[in-house]
Tab-separated table of C-alpha atoms in Angstrom:
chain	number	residue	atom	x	y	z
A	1	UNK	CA	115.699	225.827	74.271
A	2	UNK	CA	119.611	225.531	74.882
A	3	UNK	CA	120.197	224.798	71.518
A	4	UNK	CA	118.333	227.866	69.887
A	5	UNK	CA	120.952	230.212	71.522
A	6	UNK	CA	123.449	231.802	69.790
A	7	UNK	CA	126.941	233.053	71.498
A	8	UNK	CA	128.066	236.287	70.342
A	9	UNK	CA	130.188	238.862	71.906
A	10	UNK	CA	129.021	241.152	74.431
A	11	UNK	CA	128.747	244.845	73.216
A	12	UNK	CA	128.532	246.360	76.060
A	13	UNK	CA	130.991	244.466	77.902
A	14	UNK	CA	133.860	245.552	75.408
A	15	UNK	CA	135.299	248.177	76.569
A	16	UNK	CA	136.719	245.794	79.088
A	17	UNK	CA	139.288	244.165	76.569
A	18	UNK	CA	140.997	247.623	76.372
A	19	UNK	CA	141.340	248.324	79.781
A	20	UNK	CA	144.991	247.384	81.125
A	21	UNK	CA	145.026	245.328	83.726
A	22	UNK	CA	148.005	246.783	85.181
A	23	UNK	CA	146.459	250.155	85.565
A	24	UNK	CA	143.799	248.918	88.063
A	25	UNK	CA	144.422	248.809	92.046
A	26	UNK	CA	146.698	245.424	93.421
A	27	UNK	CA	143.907	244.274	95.335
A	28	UNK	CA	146.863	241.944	97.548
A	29	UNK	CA	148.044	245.315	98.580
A	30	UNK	CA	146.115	247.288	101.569
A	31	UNK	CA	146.443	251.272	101.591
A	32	UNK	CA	146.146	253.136	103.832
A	33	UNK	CA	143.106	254.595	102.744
A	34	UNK	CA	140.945	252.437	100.677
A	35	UNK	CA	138.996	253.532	97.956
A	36	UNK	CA	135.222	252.192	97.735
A	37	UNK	CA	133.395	252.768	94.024
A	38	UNK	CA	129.794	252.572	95.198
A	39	UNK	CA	127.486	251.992	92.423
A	40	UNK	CA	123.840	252.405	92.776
A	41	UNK	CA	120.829	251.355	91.930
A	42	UNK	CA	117.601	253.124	89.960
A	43	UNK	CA	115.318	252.553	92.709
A	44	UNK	CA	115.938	255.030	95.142
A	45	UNK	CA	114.858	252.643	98.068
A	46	UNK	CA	117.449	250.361	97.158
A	47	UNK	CA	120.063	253.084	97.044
A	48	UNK	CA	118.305	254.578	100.496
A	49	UNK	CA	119.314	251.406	101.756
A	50	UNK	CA	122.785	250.487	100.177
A	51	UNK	CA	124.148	254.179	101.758
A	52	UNK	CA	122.563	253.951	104.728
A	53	UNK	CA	124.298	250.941	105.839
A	54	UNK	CA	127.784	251.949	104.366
A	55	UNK	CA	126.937	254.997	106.801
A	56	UNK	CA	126.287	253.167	109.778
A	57	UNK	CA	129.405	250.996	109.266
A	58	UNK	CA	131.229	254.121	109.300
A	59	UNK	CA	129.717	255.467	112.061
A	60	UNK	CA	130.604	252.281	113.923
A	61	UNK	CA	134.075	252.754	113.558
A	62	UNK	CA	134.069	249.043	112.094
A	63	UNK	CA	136.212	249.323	108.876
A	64	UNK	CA	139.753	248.783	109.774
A	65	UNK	CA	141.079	251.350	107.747
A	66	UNK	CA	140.131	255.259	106.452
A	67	UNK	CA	138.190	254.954	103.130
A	68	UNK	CA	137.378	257.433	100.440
A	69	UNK	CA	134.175	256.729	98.413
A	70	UNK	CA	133.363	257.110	94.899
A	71	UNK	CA	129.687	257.866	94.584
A	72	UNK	CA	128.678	256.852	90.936
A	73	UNK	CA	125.041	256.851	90.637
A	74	UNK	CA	122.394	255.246	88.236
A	75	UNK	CA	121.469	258.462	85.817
A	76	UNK	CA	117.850	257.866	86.904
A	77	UNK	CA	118.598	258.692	90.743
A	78	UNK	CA	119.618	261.657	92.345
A	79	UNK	CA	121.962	260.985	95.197
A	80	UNK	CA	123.071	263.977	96.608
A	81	UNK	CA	120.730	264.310	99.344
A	82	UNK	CA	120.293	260.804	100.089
A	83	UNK	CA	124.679	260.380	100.620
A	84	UNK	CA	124.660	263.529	102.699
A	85	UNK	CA	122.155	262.266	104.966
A	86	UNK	CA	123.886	259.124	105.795
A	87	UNK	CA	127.453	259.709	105.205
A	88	UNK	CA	130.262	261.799	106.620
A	89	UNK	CA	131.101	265.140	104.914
A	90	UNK	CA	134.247	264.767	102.951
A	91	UNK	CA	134.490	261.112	102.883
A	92	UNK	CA	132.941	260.838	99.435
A	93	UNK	CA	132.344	262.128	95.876
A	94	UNK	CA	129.492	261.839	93.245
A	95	UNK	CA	130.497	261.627	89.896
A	96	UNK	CA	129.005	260.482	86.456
A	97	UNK	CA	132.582	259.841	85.031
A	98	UNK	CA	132.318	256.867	82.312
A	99	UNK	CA	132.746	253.411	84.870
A	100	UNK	CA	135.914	252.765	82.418
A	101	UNK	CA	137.576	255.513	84.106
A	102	UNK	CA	136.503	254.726	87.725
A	103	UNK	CA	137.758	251.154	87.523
A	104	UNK	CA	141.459	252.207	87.730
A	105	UNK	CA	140.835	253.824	91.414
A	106	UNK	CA	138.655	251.505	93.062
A	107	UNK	CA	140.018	249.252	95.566
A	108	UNK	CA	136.777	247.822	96.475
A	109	UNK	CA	133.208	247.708	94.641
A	110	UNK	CA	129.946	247.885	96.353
A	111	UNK	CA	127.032	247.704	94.378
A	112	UNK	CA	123.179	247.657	94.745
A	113	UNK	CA	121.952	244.206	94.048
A	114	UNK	CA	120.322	245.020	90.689
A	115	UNK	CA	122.657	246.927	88.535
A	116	UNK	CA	124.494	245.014	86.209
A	117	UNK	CA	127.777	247.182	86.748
A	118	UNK	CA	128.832	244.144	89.613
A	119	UNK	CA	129.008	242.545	86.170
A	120	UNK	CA	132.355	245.070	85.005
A	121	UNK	CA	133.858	245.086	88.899
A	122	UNK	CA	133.868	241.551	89.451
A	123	UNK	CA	135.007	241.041	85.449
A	124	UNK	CA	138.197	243.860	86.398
A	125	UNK	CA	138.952	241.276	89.714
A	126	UNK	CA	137.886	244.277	91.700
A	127	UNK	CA	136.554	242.914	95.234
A	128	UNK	CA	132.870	243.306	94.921
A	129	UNK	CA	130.262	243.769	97.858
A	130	UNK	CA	126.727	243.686	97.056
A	131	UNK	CA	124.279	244.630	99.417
A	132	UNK	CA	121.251	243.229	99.635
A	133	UNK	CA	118.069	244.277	102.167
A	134	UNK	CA	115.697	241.761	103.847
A	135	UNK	CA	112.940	243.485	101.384
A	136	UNK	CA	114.524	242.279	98.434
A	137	UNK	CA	115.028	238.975	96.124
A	138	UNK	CA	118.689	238.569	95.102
A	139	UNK	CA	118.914	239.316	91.725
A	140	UNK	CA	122.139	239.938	91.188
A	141	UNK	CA	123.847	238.846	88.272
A	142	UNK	CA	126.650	237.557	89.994
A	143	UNK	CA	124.589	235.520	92.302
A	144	UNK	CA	126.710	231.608	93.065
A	145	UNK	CA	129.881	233.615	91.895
A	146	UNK	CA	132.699	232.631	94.246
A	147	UNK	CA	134.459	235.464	96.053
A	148	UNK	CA	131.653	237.973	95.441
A	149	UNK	CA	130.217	238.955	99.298
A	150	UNK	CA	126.989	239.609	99.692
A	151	UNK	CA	126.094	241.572	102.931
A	152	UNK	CA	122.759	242.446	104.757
A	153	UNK	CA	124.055	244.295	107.816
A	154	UNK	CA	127.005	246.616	108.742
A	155	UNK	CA	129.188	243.932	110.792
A	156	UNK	CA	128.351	242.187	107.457
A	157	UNK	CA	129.820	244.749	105.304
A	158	UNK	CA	132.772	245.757	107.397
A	159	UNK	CA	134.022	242.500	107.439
A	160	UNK	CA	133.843	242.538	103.299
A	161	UNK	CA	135.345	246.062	103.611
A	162	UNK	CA	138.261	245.045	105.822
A	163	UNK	CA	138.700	241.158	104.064
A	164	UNK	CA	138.129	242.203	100.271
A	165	UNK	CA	137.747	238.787	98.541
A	166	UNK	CA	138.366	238.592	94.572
A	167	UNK	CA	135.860	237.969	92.434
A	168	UNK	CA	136.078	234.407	90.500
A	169	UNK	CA	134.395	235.574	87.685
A	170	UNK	CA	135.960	233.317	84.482
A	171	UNK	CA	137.879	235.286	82.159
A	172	UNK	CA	135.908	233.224	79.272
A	173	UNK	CA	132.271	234.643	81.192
A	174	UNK	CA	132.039	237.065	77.949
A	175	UNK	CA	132.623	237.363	74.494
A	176	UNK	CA	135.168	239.843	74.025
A	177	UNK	CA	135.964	239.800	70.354
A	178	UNK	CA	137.152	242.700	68.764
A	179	UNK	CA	137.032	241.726	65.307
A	180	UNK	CA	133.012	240.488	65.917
A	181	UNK	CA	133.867	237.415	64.539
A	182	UNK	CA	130.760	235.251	66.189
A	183	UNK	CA	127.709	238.279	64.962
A	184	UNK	CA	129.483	238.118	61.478
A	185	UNK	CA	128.910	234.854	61.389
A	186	UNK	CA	125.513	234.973	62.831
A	187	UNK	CA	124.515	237.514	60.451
A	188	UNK	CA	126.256	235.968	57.643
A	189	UNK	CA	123.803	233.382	57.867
């Protein structure tokens, strides 16, 4: 019941309140080579699919600009083979860098549809694409969000690509208290 839940602030999500804002990309500006910080998923189906169609809209010629991407992938999955099988040599890295330090370069976010690491992206005002297959239920914690694009095909994701849209995630959607001031008081009692 509604009234049996307890707000407190978000542990995990903390981090966030240190980052500076002013450090991360001006998502009204377009450069000339966009940077995308793919983030992907445990299932390695999902992830099959998320990088295969990133491939084939690069192989399509369809995003409007050259883009770099930043492979970060769940710890669970190994990636290596499955990006050099879709994507073009030299247009991406793999890294397990802390997300906190992969925010500042990303000019775009696409994500698999179940990780919870939309969740920081969208939070940052990071344009976030989530890609979703016809196999799967949308489970993304961002579902309803305005300005988060969800995309089932290339033309799909090109479009996201080349039109990033922010997130509208509220700023309020967490707790971010430093101090801990709503688990002292839930512990308190």
């Amino acid at each position: 019941p509604p009234q049996e839940l307890v707000k407190v602030e978000a542990l995990r999500y903390l981090y966030l309140t240190n980052l500076n804002q002013a450090k991360l990309p001006d998502s009204k500006v377009t450069p000339a080579r966009r940077k995308i910080l793919m983030l992907t998923d445990y299932d390695r189906n999902v992830s099959v699919d998320q990088v295969r169609m990133l491939g084939r809209t690069m192989k399509e010629g369809a995003i409007s600009s050259p883009v770099f991407i930043t492979i970060k992938p769940h710890p669970n999955l190994d990636i290596a083979k499955i990006a050099s099988a879709y994507l073009p040599a030299g247009s991406y890295e793999i890294t397990n860098a802390p997300l906190s330090e992969l925010l500042s370069d990303a000019h775009v976010a696409y994500t698999s549809n179940f990780t919870s690491a939309s969740l920081d992206t969208s939070y940052c005002k990071i344009p976030t694409i989530i890609a979703l297959s016809g196999a799967q239920i949308n489970m993304s914690p961002l579902r309803g969000v305005p300005g988060v694009t969800f995309v089932t095909n290339p033309s799909e994701l090109a479009e996201a690509i080349n039109n990033p849209k922010l997130p509208n995630l509220p700023d309020n959607y967490f707790y971010l208290n430093n101090d801990f001031r709503l688990w002292r008081k839930l512990l308190e009692h």
